[in-house]
mmCIF file of C-alpha atoms and ligand atoms in Angstrom:
data_model
loop_
_atom_site.group_PDB
_atom_site.id
_atom_site.type_symbol
_atom_site.label_atom_id
_atom_site.label_comp_id
_atom_site.label_asym_id
_atom_site.label_seq_id
_atom_site.Cartn_x
_atom_site.Cartn_y
_atom_site.Cartn_z
ATOM 1 C CA UNK A 1 61.451 91.298 146.283
ATOM 2 C CA UNK A 2 61.557 87.120 146.015
ATOM 3 C CA UNK A 3 64.609 85.991 148.372
ATOM 4 C CA UNK A 4 67.839 85.128 146.485
ATOM 5 C CA UNK A 5 68.843 81.708 147.113
ATOM 6 C CA UNK A 6 71.932 80.134 146.827
ATOM 7 C CA UNK A 7 70.449 78.598 143.746
ATOM 8 C CA UNK A 8 68.802 81.912 142.687
ATOM 9 C CA UNK A 9 72.572 83.716 142.673
ATOM 10 C CA UNK A 10 74.775 81.417 141.356
ATOM 11 C CA UNK A 11 71.925 81.034 138.479
ATOM 12 C CA UNK A 12 72.311 84.715 138.551
ATOM 13 C CA UNK A 13 75.988 84.536 137.990
ATOM 14 C CA UNK A 14 75.424 81.949 135.383
ATOM 15 C CA UNK A 15 77.923 79.094 136.703
ATOM 16 C CA UNK A 16 76.517 76.243 135.558
ATOM 17 C CA UNK A 17 78.095 73.743 137.497
ATOM 18 C CA UNK A 18 76.925 75.576 141.151
ATOM 19 C CA UNK A 19 73.768 75.581 139.583
ATOM 20 C CA UNK A 20 73.144 71.793 138.833
ATOM 21 C CA UNK A 21 75.433 70.516 141.369
ATOM 22 C CA UNK A 22 72.325 73.130 143.751
ATOM 23 C CA UNK A 23 69.441 71.656 141.596
ATOM 24 C CA UNK A 24 71.112 68.061 142.465
ATOM 25 C CA UNK A 25 71.508 68.120 145.898
ATOM 26 C CA UNK A 26 67.861 70.208 145.870
ATOM 27 C CA UNK A 27 66.132 67.577 144.201
ATOM 28 C CA UNK A 28 67.700 64.287 146.586
ATOM 29 C CA UNK A 29 66.734 66.603 149.574
ATOM 30 C CA UNK A 30 63.268 66.332 148.736
ATOM 31 C CA UNK A 31 62.579 69.987 147.382
ATOM 32 C CA UNK A 32 59.681 70.051 145.014
ATOM 33 C CA UNK A 33 60.570 70.585 141.388
ATOM 34 C CA UNK A 34 58.864 73.242 140.521
ATOM 35 C CA UNK A 35 60.266 75.637 143.640
ATOM 36 C CA UNK A 36 63.795 74.237 142.490
ATOM 37 C CA UNK A 37 62.336 75.784 138.979
ATOM 38 C CA UNK A 38 61.518 79.131 141.254
ATOM 39 C CA UNK A 39 64.874 79.290 142.466
ATOM 40 C CA UNK A 40 66.555 79.709 139.004
ATOM 41 C CA UNK A 41 63.704 81.975 137.295
ATOM 42 C CA UNK A 42 64.561 84.459 140.154
ATOM 43 C CA UNK A 43 67.911 83.970 139.049
ATOM 44 C CA UNK A 44 67.024 84.419 135.280
ATOM 45 C CA UNK A 45 65.269 87.757 136.507
ATOM 46 C CA UNK A 46 68.315 89.036 138.683
ATOM 47 C CA UNK A 47 70.635 88.101 136.225
ATOM 48 C CA UNK A 48 68.323 90.548 133.490
ATOM 49 C CA UNK A 49 69.021 92.668 135.743
ATOM 50 C CA UNK A 50 72.430 92.310 136.054
ATOM 51 C CA UNK A 51 72.567 92.717 132.235
ATOM 52 C CA UNK A 52 70.814 95.731 132.511
ATOM 53 C CA UNK A 53 73.048 97.489 135.791
ATOM 54 C CA UNK A 54 75.523 96.260 132.268
ATOM 55 C CA UNK A 55 77.280 94.224 134.750
ATOM 56 C CA UNK A 56 77.220 91.371 132.535
ATOM 57 C CA UNK A 57 77.811 90.893 128.932
ATOM 58 C CA UNK A 58 75.378 89.475 125.903
ATOM 59 C CA UNK A 59 77.076 85.784 125.950
ATOM 60 C CA UNK A 60 76.141 85.422 129.595
ATOM 61 C CA UNK A 61 72.924 86.307 128.686
ATOM 62 C CA UNK A 62 72.999 83.368 126.187
ATOM 63 C CA UNK A 63 75.084 80.795 127.812
ATOM 64 C CA UNK A 64 71.968 80.797 130.919
ATOM 65 C CA UNK A 65 69.939 80.324 128.592
ATOM 66 C CA UNK A 66 71.529 77.908 127.276
ATOM 67 C CA UNK A 67 72.421 76.988 131.112
ATOM 68 C CA UNK A 68 68.836 76.658 132.088
ATOM 69 C CA UNK A 69 67.518 74.553 129.098
ATOM 70 C CA UNK A 70 69.790 72.145 130.652
ATOM 71 C CA UNK A 71 67.924 72.421 133.966
ATOM 72 C CA UNK A 72 64.421 72.332 132.672
ATOM 73 C CA UNK A 73 65.486 69.184 131.391
ATOM 74 C CA UNK A 74 67.284 67.479 134.178
ATOM 75 C CA UNK A 75 63.718 69.228 136.113
ATOM 76 C CA UNK A 76 61.176 68.402 133.849
ATOM 77 C CA UNK A 77 60.128 64.500 134.804
ATOM 78 C CA UNK A 78 60.535 65.583 138.997
ATOM 79 C CA UNK A 79 57.466 67.760 137.736
ATOM 80 C CA UNK A 80 54.192 66.921 138.273
ATOM 81 C CA UNK A 81 51.689 66.348 135.832
ATOM 82 C CA UNK A 82 50.210 69.003 137.279
ATOM 83 C CA UNK A 83 52.764 71.006 137.756
ATOM 84 C CA UNK A 84 54.792 70.566 133.974
ATOM 85 C CA UNK A 85 51.227 72.039 132.483
ATOM 86 C CA UNK A 86 51.366 75.072 135.189
ATOM 87 C CA UNK A 87 53.675 77.122 132.902
ATOM 88 C CA UNK A 88 53.628 81.562 133.398
ATOM 89 C CA UNK A 89 52.618 81.097 130.199
ATOM 90 C CA UNK A 90 52.823 81.231 126.094
ATOM 91 C CA UNK A 91 54.298 83.100 124.100
ATOM 92 C CA UNK A 92 54.620 83.741 120.475
ATOM 93 C CA UNK A 93 58.330 84.492 118.576
ATOM 94 C CA UNK A 94 59.502 85.039 115.683
ATOM 95 C CA UNK A 95 61.897 87.031 113.331
ATOM 96 C CA UNK A 96 59.225 89.323 110.423
ATOM 97 C CA UNK A 97 58.852 88.466 106.674
ATOM 98 C CA UNK A 98 62.136 88.905 105.000
ATOM 99 C CA UNK A 99 64.416 88.871 108.493
ATOM 100 C CA UNK A 100 66.272 85.956 108.718
ATOM 101 C CA UNK A 101 69.044 87.144 112.256
ATOM 102 C CA UNK A 102 68.027 84.733 114.753
ATOM 103 C CA UNK A 103 70.881 85.436 117.079
ATOM 104 C CA UNK A 104 68.774 88.248 119.337
ATOM 105 C CA UNK A 105 65.673 86.282 118.487
ATOM 106 C CA UNK A 106 67.076 82.979 119.728
ATOM 107 C CA UNK A 107 68.260 84.738 122.612
ATOM 108 C CA UNK A 108 64.715 86.071 124.385
ATOM 109 C CA UNK A 109 63.249 82.920 123.172
ATOM 110 C CA UNK A 110 65.141 81.430 125.681
ATOM 111 C CA UNK A 111 65.356 83.615 128.103
ATOM 112 C CA UNK A 112 61.600 83.408 127.807
ATOM 113 C CA UNK A 113 61.253 79.074 128.655
ATOM 114 C CA UNK A 114 64.348 80.345 130.768
ATOM 115 C CA UNK A 115 61.535 82.395 133.080
ATOM 116 C CA UNK A 116 58.795 80.039 132.887
ATOM 117 C CA UNK A 117 57.115 80.109 129.593
ATOM 118 C CA UNK A 118 55.803 78.190 126.932
ATOM 119 C CA UNK A 119 57.257 79.772 123.119
ATOM 120 C CA UNK A 120 56.575 78.498 120.001
ATOM 121 C CA UNK A 121 59.421 79.448 117.985
ATOM 122 C CA UNK A 122 58.234 80.149 114.446
ATOM 123 C CA UNK A 123 61.373 81.023 113.434
ATOM 124 C CA UNK A 124 63.157 83.596 110.811
ATOM 125 C CA UNK A 125 61.227 85.433 107.822
ATOM 126 C CA UNK A 126 57.982 84.293 108.461
ATOM 127 C CA UNK A 127 54.909 85.872 107.258
ATOM 128 C CA UNK A 128 51.546 87.689 109.072
ATOM 129 C CA UNK A 129 49.434 84.588 108.595
ATOM 130 C CA UNK A 130 52.459 82.556 110.255
ATOM 131 C CA UNK A 131 51.807 84.877 113.370
ATOM 132 C CA UNK A 132 47.533 84.455 113.406
ATOM 133 C CA UNK A 133 48.245 81.006 112.540
ATOM 134 C CA UNK A 134 50.102 80.903 115.865
ATOM 135 C CA UNK A 135 48.075 82.816 117.935
ATOM 136 C CA UNK A 136 45.010 80.480 116.737
ATOM 137 C CA UNK A 137 46.364 77.194 117.956
ATOM 138 C CA UNK A 138 47.935 78.831 120.983
ATOM 139 C CA UNK A 139 46.197 81.457 122.550
ATOM 140 C CA UNK A 140 49.809 83.457 123.460
ATOM 141 C CA UNK A 141 49.366 86.078 126.144
ATOM 142 C CA UNK A 142 51.988 87.747 124.178
ATOM 143 C CA UNK A 143 53.924 87.695 121.033
ATOM 144 C CA UNK A 144 57.753 88.969 120.080
ATOM 145 C CA UNK A 145 58.206 90.530 117.275
ATOM 146 C CA UNK A 146 62.098 90.593 115.375
ATOM 147 C CA UNK A 147 63.455 93.003 113.374
ATOM 148 C CA UNK A 148 66.818 93.999 112.009
ATOM 149 C CA UNK A 149 66.569 95.411 109.126
ATOM 150 C CA UNK A 150 64.748 98.436 108.964
ATOM 151 C CA UNK A 151 62.995 97.319 105.119
ATOM 152 C CA UNK A 152 61.485 95.269 107.658
ATOM 153 C CA UNK A 153 59.517 97.304 108.880
ATOM 154 C CA UNK A 154 56.465 96.776 107.103
ATOM 155 C CA UNK A 155 56.574 93.338 107.929
ATOM 156 C CA UNK A 156 55.830 94.674 111.559
ATOM 157 C CA UNK A 157 53.060 96.783 110.015
ATOM 158 C CA UNK A 158 51.716 94.120 107.819
ATOM 159 C CA UNK A 159 51.679 91.284 110.600
ATOM 160 C CA UNK A 160 50.347 94.330 113.534
ATOM 161 C CA UNK A 161 47.175 94.544 110.346
ATOM 162 C CA UNK A 162 46.700 90.546 109.871
ATOM 163 C CA UNK A 163 46.190 90.141 113.740
ATOM 164 C CA UNK A 164 44.006 93.190 113.464
ATOM 165 C CA UNK A 165 42.391 91.793 110.507
ATOM 166 C CA UNK A 166 41.367 88.190 111.683
ATOM 167 C CA UNK A 167 39.823 89.745 115.321
ATOM 168 C CA UNK A 168 42.431 88.637 117.383
ATOM 169 C CA UNK A 169 44.271 92.138 118.853
ATOM 170 C CA UNK A 170 42.089 92.219 121.983
ATOM 171 C CA UNK A 171 43.234 89.029 123.524
ATOM 172 C CA UNK A 172 47.345 89.478 123.160
ATOM 173 C CA UNK A 173 49.620 92.162 123.663
ATOM 174 C CA UNK A 174 52.490 92.640 120.943
ATOM 175 C CA UNK A 175 55.924 93.575 121.684
ATOM 176 C CA UNK A 176 58.797 94.205 118.985
ATOM 177 C CA UNK A 177 62.346 94.530 119.600
ATOM 178 C CA UNK A 178 65.504 93.603 117.462
ATOM 179 C CA UNK A 179 68.493 96.313 116.466
ATOM 180 C CA UNK A 180 66.157 98.484 113.957
ATOM 181 C CA UNK A 181 63.221 98.261 116.435
ATOM 182 C CA UNK A 182 62.266 101.572 118.344
ATOM 183 C CA UNK A 183 59.930 102.815 120.621
ATOM 184 C CA UNK A 184 58.936 104.687 117.345
ATOM 185 C CA UNK A 185 58.547 101.959 115.039
ATOM 186 C CA UNK A 186 56.222 100.406 118.163
ATOM 187 C CA UNK A 187 53.683 103.999 118.245
ATOM 188 C CA UNK A 188 54.177 103.541 114.382
ATOM 189 C CA UNK A 189 52.606 100.291 113.662
ATOM 190 C CA UNK A 190 50.457 99.978 116.749
ATOM 191 C CA UNK A 191 52.654 97.450 118.658
ATOM 192 C CA UNK A 192 51.899 97.772 122.824
ATOM 193 C CA UNK A 193 56.063 97.384 124.043
ATOM 194 C CA UNK A 194 59.353 97.617 122.167
ATOM 195 C CA UNK A 195 62.020 95.912 123.812
ATOM 196 C CA UNK A 196 65.576 97.398 124.022
ATOM 197 C CA UNK A 197 67.125 93.915 125.269
ATOM 198 C CA UNK A 198 65.773 90.779 125.875
ATOM 199 C CA UNK A 199 65.564 91.181 129.330
ATOM 200 C CA UNK A 200 63.103 93.996 128.751
ATOM 201 C CA UNK A 201 60.872 91.840 126.758
ATOM 202 C CA UNK A 202 60.557 88.761 129.351
ATOM 203 C CA UNK A 203 60.292 91.687 132.442
ATOM 204 C CA UNK A 204 56.951 93.039 130.065
ATOM 205 C CA UNK A 205 56.395 88.903 129.620
ATOM 206 C CA UNK A 206 56.066 88.295 133.370
ATOM 207 C CA UNK A 207 54.755 91.854 133.431
ATOM 208 C CA UNK A 208 51.530 90.726 131.415
ATOM 209 C CA UNK A 209 50.775 87.494 133.903
ATOM 210 C CA UNK A 210 51.833 89.033 136.990
ATOM 211 C CA UNK A 211 55.111 86.404 137.258
ATOM 212 C CA UNK A 212 57.857 89.585 137.631
HETATM 213 C C1 LIG B 1 74.745 88.371 112.777
HETATM 214 C C2 LIG B 1 74.187 89.505 111.697
HETATM 215 C C3 LIG B 1 73.604 89.120 110.638
HETATM 216 C C4 LIG B 1 74.400 87.185 109.387
HETATM 217 C C5 LIG B 1 72.577 86.452 110.976
HETATM 218 C C6 LIG B 1 73.330 85.349 111.473
HETATM 219 C C7 LIG B 1 71.575 85.493 112.117
HETATM 220 N N1 LIG B 1 71.899 84.097 112.443
HETATM 221 O O1 LIG B 1 71.363 85.324 113.034
HETATM 222 C C8 LIG B 1 73.962 87.391 108.499
HETATM 223 C C9 LIG B 1 75.573 87.507 108.152
HETATM 224 C C10 LIG B 1 73.047 86.368 107.872
HETATM 225 C C11 LIG B 1 73.396 89.145 108.429
HETATM 226 C C12 LIG B 1 72.622 89.088 106.710
HETATM 227 C C13 LIG B 1 72.751 90.329 106.415
HETATM 228 N N2 LIG B 1 72.580 91.410 107.285
HETATM 229 CO CO1 LIG B 1 73.083 91.508 109.207
HETATM 230 N N3 LIG B 1 73.765 91.705 111.110
HETATM 231 C C14 LIG B 1 74.461 91.220 111.532
HETATM 232 C C15 LIG B 1 74.976 91.962 112.654
HETATM 233 C C16 LIG B 1 75.888 91.811 112.787
HETATM 234 C C17 LIG B 1 74.617 90.942 113.976
HETATM 235 C C18 LIG B 1 72.828 90.506 114.614
HETATM 236 C C19 LIG B 1 73.023 91.045 115.434
HETATM 237 O O2 LIG B 1 73.137 88.771 115.566
HETATM 238 N N4 LIG B 1 73.250 91.192 116.959
HETATM 239 C C20 LIG B 1 73.682 89.582 118.015
HETATM 240 C C21 LIG B 1 72.109 90.065 118.578
HETATM 241 C C22 LIG B 1 71.953 89.236 119.896
HETATM 242 O O3 LIG B 1 71.795 91.395 118.640
HETATM 243 P P1 LIG B 1 69.779 92.103 118.515
HETATM 244 O O4 LIG B 1 69.469 91.206 117.473
HETATM 245 O O5 LIG B 1 69.522 93.088 118.400
HETATM 246 O O6 LIG B 1 69.245 91.121 119.734
HETATM 247 C C23 LIG B 1 69.061 91.983 121.034
HETATM 248 C C24 LIG B 1 68.307 92.835 121.300
HETATM 249 O O7 LIG B 1 68.278 93.291 120.075
HETATM 250 C C25 LIG B 1 66.804 92.088 121.874
HETATM 251 N N5 LIG B 1 66.082 91.497 120.327
HETATM 252 C C26 LIG B 1 66.327 90.662 119.509
HETATM 253 N N6 LIG B 1 64.901 90.818 119.221
HETATM 254 C C27 LIG B 1 63.870 91.349 119.424
HETATM 255 C C28 LIG B 1 62.442 90.069 119.938
HETATM 256 C C29 LIG B 1 62.124 91.031 120.756
HETATM 257 C C30 LIG B 1 59.983 90.770 121.314
HETATM 258 C C31 LIG B 1 62.388 92.245 122.202
HETATM 259 C C32 LIG B 1 61.439 92.431 123.005
HETATM 260 C C33 LIG B 1 63.446 92.098 122.045
HETATM 261 C C34 LIG B 1 64.474 91.621 120.743
HETATM 262 O O8 LIG B 1 66.978 91.045 122.745
HETATM 263 C C35 LIG B 1 68.873 90.545 121.663
HETATM 264 C C36 LIG B 1 69.710 90.457 123.568
HETATM 265 O O9 LIG B 1 69.457 91.969 124.586
HETATM 266 C C37 LIG B 1 73.887 93.329 112.279
HETATM 267 C C38 LIG B 1 74.682 94.604 113.243
HETATM 268 C C39 LIG B 1 74.668 95.284 114.143
HETATM 269 N N7 LIG B 1 74.279 95.857 114.535
HETATM 270 O O10 LIG B 1 72.646 94.445 114.770
HETATM 271 C C40 LIG B 1 73.757 93.378 110.993
HETATM 272 C C41 LIG B 1 72.596 94.010 110.036
HETATM 273 C C42 LIG B 1 71.288 94.190 110.844
HETATM 274 N N8 LIG B 1 72.967 93.428 109.625
HETATM 275 C C43 LIG B 1 72.062 94.283 108.212
HETATM 276 C C44 LIG B 1 72.363 93.218 106.793
HETATM 277 C C45 LIG B 1 72.014 95.077 105.880
HETATM 278 C C46 LIG B 1 72.431 92.302 106.392
HETATM 279 C C47 LIG B 1 71.799 91.987 104.780
HETATM 280 C C48 LIG B 1 70.958 92.772 103.964
HETATM 281 C C49 LIG B 1 73.618 91.987 104.718
HETATM 282 C C50 LIG B 1 73.315 91.641 103.345
HETATM 283 N N9 LIG B 1 74.149 92.817 101.876
HETATM 284 O O11 LIG B 1 73.157 90.371 102.548
HETATM 285 C C51 LIG B 1 71.298 90.416 105.372
HETATM 286 C C52 LIG B 1 70.334 90.493 105.104
HETATM 287 C C53 LIG B 1 69.624 89.052 105.372
HETATM 288 C C54 LIG B 1 68.050 88.899 105.934
HETATM 289 N N10 LIG B 1 66.820 88.871 104.670
HETATM 290 O O12 LIG B 1 67.960 88.956 107.106
HETATM 291 C C55 LIG B 1 72.133 95.634 108.373
HETATM 292 C C56 LIG B 1 70.690 95.925 108.349
HETATM 293 C C57 LIG B 1 71.048 97.527 108.421
HETATM 294 C C58 LIG B 1 69.827 98.015 108.590
HETATM 295 N N11 LIG B 1 69.523 99.656 108.844
HETATM 296 O O13 LIG B 1 69.035 97.425 108.282
HETATM 297 C C59 LIG B 1 72.889 95.499 109.776
HETATM 298 C C60 LIG B 1 72.151 96.742 111.283
HETATM 299 C C61 LIG B 1 74.242 95.878 109.484
HETATM 300 C C62 LIG B 1 74.875 97.415 109.128
HETATM 301 N N12 LIG B 1 75.717 97.982 110.081
HETATM 302 O O14 LIG B 1 74.740 97.834 108.270
HETATM 303 N N13 LIG B 1 73.355 89.623 108.657
#
């Protein structure tokens, strides 16, 4: 397992002031920004593990995601052009057509970004064609669909079908999550993975690109 430094530990405990101070300290000491970012990402993964162990709850996850956004904005100018372009992978995320719930989706988006993914967030009520266009344009390794309404099961199925019809299914992994999703839904609609929590989704995505 990767080493939990004091910075990674502070991220995992969502101690924003401590995290900011440690990040600045490291940058001033000449630690490369990509190493600092990697430590933060390890912390985010541990935060996810804490959530899975029920040692923390949703507000911490959400706050952790927001904290990582701030830290990433602070690190961005210090990242070399090569590093800034080098990312864990690309993900496309959206709440499926007719579903406007976005709180859970936003947590997944924030956590993926915190784990080094470039995320194309399509928002809510996303028609199948918009997923297809985004896959064509951004060539993600993973697409995440959020679904909270059982009435939107057909939207998940139609999205998967549209991706297949466009000939894009082979090149991308599909994950589904949200309160209405389940292993059965993933299986019936032809998704690769059902994530019960944002953390599951991030772990799946990281596993795909070897960033776990
Ligand atoms: C808040 C809320 C709303 C808000 C949404 C605000 C917003 N900006 O999102 C408002 C008031 C707008 C709303 C509207 C409606 N809602 Co509503 N809503 C909820 C409520 C109470 C909480 C949802 C939530 O945010 N949970 C917190 C987040 C963090 O949890 P989460 O979304 O599940 O996400 C977590 C995981 O699931 C996972 N995850 C989420 N997405 C993904 C995606 C991937 C790929 C992965 C891996 C993981 C993942 O990560 C998150 C963190 O771990 C739920 C109750 C419930 N039990 O879910 C009802 C609920 C979902 N709503 C419901 C209904 C019926 C509606 C309405 C139809 C009500 C109406 N009659 O108008 C409308 C539909 C609007 C629409 N077209 O979408 C029903 C759905 C019932 C069903 N079986 O289909 C629920 C279950 C309430 C109920 N018990 O009746 N709602």
